[in-house]
Coordinates of C-alpha atoms (C1' of nucleotides) in Angstrom, one line a residue:
Chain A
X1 CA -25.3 -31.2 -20.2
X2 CA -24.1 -30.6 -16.6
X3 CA -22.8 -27.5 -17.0
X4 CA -19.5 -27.9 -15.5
X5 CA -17.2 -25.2 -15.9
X6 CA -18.1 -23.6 -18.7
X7 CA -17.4 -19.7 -18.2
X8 CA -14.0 -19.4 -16.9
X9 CA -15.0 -19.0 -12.9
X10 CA -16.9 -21.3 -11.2
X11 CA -15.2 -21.9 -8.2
X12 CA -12.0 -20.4 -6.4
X13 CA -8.9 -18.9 -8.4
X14 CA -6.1 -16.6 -7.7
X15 CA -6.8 -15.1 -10.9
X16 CA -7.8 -16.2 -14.4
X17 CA -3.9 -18.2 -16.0
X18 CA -3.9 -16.8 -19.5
X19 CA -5.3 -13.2 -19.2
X20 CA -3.9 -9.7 -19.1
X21 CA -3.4 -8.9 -15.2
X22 CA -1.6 -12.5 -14.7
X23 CA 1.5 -11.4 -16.9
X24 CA 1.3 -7.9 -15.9
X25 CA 4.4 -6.5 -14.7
X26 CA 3.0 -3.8 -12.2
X27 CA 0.9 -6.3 -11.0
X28 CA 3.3 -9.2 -10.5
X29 CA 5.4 -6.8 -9.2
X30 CA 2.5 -5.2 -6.4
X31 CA 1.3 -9.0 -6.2
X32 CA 5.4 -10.3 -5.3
X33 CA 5.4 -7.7 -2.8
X34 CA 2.5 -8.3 -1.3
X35 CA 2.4 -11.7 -0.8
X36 CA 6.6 -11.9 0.1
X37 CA 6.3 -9.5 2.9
X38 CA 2.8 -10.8 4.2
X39 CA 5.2 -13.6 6.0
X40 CA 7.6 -11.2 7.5
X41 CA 5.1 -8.5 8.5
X42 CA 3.2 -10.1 10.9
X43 CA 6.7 -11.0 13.1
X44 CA 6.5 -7.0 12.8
X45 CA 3.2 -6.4 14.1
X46 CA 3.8 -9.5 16.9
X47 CA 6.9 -7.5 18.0
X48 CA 4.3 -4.6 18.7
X49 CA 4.9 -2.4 15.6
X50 CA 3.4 -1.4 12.2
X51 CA 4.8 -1.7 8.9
X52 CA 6.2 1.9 8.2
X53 CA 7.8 1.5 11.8
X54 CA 9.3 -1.2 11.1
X55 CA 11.1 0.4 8.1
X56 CA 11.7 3.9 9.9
X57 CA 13.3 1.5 12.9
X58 CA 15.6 -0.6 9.9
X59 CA 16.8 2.9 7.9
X60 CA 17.7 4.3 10.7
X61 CA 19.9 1.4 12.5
X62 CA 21.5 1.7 8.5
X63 CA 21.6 5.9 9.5
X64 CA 20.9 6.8 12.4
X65 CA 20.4 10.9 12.6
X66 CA 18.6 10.9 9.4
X67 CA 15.9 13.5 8.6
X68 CA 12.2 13.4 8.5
X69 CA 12.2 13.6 4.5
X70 CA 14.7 11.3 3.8
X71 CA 13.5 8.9 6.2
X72 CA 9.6 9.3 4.2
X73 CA 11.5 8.4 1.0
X74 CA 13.3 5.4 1.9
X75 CA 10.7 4.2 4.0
X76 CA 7.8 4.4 1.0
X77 CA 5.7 6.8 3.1
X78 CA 4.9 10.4 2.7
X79 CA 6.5 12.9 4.5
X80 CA 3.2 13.7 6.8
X81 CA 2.7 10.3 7.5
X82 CA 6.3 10.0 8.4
X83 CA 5.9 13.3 10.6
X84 CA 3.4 11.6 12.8
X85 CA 4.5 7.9 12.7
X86 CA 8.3 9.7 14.4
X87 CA 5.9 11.4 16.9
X88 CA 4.2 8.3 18.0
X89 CA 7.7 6.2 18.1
X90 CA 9.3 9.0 19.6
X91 CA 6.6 9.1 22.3
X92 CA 7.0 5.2 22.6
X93 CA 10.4 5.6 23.5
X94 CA 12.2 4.6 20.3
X95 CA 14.0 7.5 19.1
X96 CA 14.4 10.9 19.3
X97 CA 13.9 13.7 17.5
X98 CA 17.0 16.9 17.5
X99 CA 16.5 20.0 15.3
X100 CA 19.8 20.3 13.1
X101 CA 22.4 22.4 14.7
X102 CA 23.2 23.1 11.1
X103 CA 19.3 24.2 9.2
X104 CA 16.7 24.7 11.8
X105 CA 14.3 23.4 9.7
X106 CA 15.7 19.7 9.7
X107 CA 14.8 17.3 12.3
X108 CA 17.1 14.7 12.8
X109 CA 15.8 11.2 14.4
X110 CA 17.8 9.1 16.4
X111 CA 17.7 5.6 17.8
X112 CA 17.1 5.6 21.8
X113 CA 19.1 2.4 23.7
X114 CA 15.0 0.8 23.2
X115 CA 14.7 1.4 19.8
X116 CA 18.3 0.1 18.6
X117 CA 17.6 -2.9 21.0
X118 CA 14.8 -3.4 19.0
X119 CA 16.1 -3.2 15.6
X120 CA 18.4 -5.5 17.2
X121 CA 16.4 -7.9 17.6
X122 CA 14.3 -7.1 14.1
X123 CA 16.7 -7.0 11.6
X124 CA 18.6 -10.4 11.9
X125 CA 14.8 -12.1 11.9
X126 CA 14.1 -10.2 8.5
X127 CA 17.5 -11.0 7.4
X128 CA 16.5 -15.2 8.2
X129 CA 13.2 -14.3 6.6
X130 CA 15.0 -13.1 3.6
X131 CA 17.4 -15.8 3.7
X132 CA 14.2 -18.6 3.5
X133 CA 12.7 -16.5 1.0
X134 CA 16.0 -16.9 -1.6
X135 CA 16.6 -20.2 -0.5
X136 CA 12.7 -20.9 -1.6
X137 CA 14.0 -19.7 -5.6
X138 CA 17.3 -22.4 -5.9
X139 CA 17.8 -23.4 -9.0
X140 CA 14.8 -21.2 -10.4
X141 CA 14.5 -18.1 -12.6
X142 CA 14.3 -16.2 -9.0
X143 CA 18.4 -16.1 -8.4
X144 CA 18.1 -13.0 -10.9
X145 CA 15.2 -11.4 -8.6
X146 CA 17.6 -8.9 -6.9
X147 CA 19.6 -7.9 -9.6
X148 CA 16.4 -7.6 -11.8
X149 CA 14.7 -5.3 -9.2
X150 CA 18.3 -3.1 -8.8
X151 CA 18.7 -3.0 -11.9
X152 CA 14.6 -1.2 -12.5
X153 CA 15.3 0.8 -9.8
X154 CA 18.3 2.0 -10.9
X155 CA 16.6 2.7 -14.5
X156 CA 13.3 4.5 -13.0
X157 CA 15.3 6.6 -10.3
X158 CA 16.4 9.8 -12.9
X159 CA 13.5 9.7 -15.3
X160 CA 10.7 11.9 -14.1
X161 CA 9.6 12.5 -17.7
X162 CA 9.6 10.3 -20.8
X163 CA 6.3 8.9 -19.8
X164 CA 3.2 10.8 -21.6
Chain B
X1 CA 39.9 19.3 9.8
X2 CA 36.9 20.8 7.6
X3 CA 34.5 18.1 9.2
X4 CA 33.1 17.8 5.4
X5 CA 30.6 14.3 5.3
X6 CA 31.8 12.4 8.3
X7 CA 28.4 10.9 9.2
X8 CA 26.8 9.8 6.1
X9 CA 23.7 11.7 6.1
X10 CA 24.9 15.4 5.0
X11 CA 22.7 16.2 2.7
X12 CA 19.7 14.5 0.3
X13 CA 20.5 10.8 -0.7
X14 CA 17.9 8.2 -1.6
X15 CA 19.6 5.9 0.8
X16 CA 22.4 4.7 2.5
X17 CA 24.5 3.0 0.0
X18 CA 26.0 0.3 1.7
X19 CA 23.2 -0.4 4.5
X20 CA 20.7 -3.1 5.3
X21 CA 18.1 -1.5 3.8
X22 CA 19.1 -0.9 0.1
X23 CA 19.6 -4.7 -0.7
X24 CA 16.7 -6.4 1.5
X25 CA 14.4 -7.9 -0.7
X26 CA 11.5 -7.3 0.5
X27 CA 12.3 -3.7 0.2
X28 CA 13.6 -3.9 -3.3
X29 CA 10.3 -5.5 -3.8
X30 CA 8.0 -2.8 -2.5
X31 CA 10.3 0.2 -3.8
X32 CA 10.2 -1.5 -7.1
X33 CA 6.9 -1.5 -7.5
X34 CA 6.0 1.7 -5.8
X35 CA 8.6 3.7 -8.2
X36 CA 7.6 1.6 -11.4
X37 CA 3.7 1.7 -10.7
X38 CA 3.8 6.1 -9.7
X39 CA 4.4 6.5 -13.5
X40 CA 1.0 4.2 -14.4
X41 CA -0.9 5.2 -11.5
X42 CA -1.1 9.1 -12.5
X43 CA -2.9 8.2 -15.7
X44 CA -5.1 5.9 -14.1
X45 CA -6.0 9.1 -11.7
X46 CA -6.1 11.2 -14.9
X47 CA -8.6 8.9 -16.3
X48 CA -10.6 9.0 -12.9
X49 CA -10.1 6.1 -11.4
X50 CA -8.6 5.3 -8.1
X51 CA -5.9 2.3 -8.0
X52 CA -7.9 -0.6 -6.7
X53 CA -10.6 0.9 -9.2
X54 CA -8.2 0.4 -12.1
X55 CA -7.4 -2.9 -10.9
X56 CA -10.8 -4.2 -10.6
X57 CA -11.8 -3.0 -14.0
X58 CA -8.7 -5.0 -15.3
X59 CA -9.2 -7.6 -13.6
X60 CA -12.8 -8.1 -15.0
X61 CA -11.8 -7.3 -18.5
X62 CA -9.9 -10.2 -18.2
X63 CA -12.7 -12.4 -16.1
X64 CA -16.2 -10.4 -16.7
X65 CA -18.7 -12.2 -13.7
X66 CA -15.8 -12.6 -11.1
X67 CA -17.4 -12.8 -7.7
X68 CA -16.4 -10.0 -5.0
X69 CA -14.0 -12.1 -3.1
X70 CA -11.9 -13.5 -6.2
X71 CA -11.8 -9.8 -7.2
X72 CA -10.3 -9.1 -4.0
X73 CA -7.4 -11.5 -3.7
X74 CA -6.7 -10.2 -7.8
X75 CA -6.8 -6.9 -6.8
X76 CA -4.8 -7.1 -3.9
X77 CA -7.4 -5.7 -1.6
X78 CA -9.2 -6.4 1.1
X79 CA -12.8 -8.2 0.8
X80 CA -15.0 -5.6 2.6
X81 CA -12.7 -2.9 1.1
X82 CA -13.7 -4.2 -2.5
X83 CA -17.3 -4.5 -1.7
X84 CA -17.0 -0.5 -1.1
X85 CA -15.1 -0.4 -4.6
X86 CA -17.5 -2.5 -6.5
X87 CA -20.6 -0.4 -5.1
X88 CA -19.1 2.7 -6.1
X89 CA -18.3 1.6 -9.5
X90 CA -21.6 -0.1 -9.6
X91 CA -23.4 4.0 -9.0
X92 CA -21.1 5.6 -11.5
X93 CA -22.1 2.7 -14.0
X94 CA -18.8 0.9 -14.8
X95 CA -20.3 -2.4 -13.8
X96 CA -23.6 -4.4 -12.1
X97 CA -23.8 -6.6 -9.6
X98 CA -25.9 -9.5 -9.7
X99 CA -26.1 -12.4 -7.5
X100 CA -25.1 -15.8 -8.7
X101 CA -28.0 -17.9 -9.5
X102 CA -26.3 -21.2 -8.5
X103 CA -25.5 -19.7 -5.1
X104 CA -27.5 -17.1 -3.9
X105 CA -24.5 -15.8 -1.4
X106 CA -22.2 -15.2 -4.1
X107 CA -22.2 -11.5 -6.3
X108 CA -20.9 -11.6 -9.1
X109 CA -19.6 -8.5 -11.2
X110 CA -20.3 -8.1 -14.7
X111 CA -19.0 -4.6 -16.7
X112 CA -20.8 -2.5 -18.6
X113 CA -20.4 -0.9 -21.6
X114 CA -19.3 2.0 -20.2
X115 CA -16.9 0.0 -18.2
X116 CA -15.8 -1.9 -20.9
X117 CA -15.3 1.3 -23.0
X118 CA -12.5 2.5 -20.2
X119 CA -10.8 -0.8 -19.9
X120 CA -10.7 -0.5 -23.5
X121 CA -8.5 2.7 -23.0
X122 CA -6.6 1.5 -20.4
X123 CA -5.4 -1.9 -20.7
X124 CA -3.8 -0.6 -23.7
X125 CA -2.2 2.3 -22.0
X126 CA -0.9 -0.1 -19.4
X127 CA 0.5 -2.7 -22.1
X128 CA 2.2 0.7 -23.5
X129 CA 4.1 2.0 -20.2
X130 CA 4.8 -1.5 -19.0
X131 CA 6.6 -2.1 -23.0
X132 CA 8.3 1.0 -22.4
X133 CA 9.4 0.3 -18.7
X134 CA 10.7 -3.2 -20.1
X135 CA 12.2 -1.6 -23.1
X136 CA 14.6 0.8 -20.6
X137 CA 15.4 -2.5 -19.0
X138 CA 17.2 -3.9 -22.2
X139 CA 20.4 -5.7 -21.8
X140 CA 20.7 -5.6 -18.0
X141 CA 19.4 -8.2 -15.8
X142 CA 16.0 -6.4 -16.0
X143 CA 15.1 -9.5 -18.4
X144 CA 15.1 -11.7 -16.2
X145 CA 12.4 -9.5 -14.2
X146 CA 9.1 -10.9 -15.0
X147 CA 9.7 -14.3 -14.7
X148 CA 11.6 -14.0 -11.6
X149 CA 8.6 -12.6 -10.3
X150 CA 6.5 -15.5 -11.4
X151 CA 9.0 -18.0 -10.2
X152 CA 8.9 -16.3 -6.7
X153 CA 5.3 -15.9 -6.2
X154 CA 4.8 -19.8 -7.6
X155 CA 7.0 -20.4 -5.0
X156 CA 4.8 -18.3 -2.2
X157 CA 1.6 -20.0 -3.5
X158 CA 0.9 -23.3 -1.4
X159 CA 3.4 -22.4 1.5
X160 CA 1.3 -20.7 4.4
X161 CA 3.0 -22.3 7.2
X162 CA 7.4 -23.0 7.3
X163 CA 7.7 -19.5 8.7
X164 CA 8.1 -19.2 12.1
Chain C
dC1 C1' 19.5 43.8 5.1
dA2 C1' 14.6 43.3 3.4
dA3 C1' 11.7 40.9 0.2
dA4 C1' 11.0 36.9 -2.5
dA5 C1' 11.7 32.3 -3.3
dC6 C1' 12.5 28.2 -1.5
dT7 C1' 12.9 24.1 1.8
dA8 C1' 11.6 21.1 5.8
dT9 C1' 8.2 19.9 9.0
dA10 C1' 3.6 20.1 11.1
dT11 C1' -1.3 20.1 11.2
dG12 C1' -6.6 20.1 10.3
dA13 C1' -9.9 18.1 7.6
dA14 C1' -11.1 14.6 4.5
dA15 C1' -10.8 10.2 2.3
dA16 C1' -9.3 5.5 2.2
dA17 C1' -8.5 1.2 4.5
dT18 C1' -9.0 -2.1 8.2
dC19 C1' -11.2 -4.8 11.8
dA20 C1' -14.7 -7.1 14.0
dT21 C1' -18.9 -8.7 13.3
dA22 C1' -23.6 -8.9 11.3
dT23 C1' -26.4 -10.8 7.7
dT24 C1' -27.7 -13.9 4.3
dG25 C1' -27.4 -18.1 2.0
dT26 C1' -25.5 -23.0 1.6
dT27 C1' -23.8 -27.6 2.8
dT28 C1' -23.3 -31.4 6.1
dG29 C1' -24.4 -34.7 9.6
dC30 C1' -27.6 -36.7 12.0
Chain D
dG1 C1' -35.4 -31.7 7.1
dC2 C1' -33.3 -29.4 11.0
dA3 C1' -29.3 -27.8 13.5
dA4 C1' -24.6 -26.9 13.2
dA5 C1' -20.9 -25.6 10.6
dC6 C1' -19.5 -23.1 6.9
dA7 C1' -19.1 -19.5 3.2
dA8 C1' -19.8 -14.9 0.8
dT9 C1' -20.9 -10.3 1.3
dA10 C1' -22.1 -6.2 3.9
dT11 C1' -21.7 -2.7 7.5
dG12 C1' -20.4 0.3 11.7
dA13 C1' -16.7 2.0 14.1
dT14 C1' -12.1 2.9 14.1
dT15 C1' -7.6 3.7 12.5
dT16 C1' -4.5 4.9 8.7
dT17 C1' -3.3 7.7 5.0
dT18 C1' -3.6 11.5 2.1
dC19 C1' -4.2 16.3 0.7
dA20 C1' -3.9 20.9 1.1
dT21 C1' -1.9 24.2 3.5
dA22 C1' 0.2 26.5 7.6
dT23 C1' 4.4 27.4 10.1
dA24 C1' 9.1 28.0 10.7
dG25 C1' 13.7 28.5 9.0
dT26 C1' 17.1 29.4 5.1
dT27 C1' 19.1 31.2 0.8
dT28 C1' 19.0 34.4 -2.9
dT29 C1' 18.6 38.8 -5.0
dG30 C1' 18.7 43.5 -5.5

DNA sequence: CAAAACTATATGAAAAATCATATTGTTTGC
DNA sequence: GCAAACAATATGATTTTTCATATAGTTTTG
């Protein structure tokens, strides 16, 4: 007997095809994510900026003037992180940062000329990247992929309990 | 004129409604996941794991004797990242390492009982919140969830290069 | 209107993650 | 069977991210 391939991992894998993890809904959905944006994100870092840039730069060409907390929540980042990643793009020339008139305690953030010119240029290439990306799921199960993720979205947000 | 919500961003809002943002894929994606996963994730913390820990342990409960770097692509981390992981799970006992016979470079990562023992607990767990995050999803697209997911990362496998 | 409760942002210290590369072991071509 | 190429893991230095909490401003209550 050769021994061939008896235990399940000889050789290389992306993961084992009938177990647990593979049909795993957080991970398909972690593993989706990852994987999908891979593509996309290194455009990001070749046009000189990281990941939760990027996103502050894309929510705020949807708003500009928005503050630092609601910027951390739509751009999946906490509100430190968000404190110090405005800093850095404010020092970079990207936005700017204006306490609210209204609540001292807000600070709004605002595109500068640079930083819409760059979300300019940003968000059409995400919007072809997304484009290839749906175009890639024709005729597949993956038309529903939107809708799906909408639709758990709009299910998980306004449910903070019900989960022991 | 009582100026009352001219500029979209008055007050708290998860996001712009209409905007960019809050129908780009790869945003759905990663707020999907984020959102569905925070639920999980505190009783993997509860339990006294860390995320990529949890992952790992699932991961081998599914494959015992994965080698570091399969472990890594599974558990969506980085290699040297999990070699960190998997010595710190290795000192508080949840697994050994022991290098392949066959080829002295690779380790491979075999539970122990101990390690078994908490999988035990929380695979199950996991199965529960992820029937119960399907369950709220009943009736709305959300069905079609999981195997879009599949369909779009089968899609993603085998297709490093037509980006530009 | 002062004290208490609350909200938004900032910051220091610590932990986690990444990057480049070193180390160790294996395969290939000559 | 040795050198070159390759592969898997480990490690030091750095950067990123988090956590707890400080600071500043606002609203509420009596």
């Amino acid at each position: 007997m050769t021994q061939q391939k008896t235990d399940a991992t000889s050789d290389k894998d992306t993961g084992p095809e009938g177990g647990f993890v593979s049909d795993y809904l957080l991970y398909l959905l972690a593993a989706a994510s990852d994987v999908a944006s891979a593509q996309f994100h290194a455009q990001v870092r070749k046009a000189g900026l990281r990941v939760p840039e990027w996103r502050v730069l894309a929510c705020l060409s949807d708003t500009d003037g928005a503050m630092i907390t609601q910027l951390a929540r739509q751009a999946l980042a906490e509100q430190s992180r968000l404190t110090r990643i405005i800093a850095q793009m404010e020092e970079r020339g990207l936005l700017i940062r204006r306490s609210d008139p209204a609540d001292g305690r807000r600070v709004r953030v605002y595109l500068t000329d640079a930083g819409r010119a760059l979300a300019a240029e940003l968000v059409p290439q995400a919007r072809r990247h997304e484009a290839a990306l749906i175009e890639m799921l024709k005729g597949n199960e993956g038309a529903h992929l939107k809708p799906a993720l909408k639709s758990l979205l709009a299910a998980l947000d306004g449910s903070a309990d019900t989960q022991g």
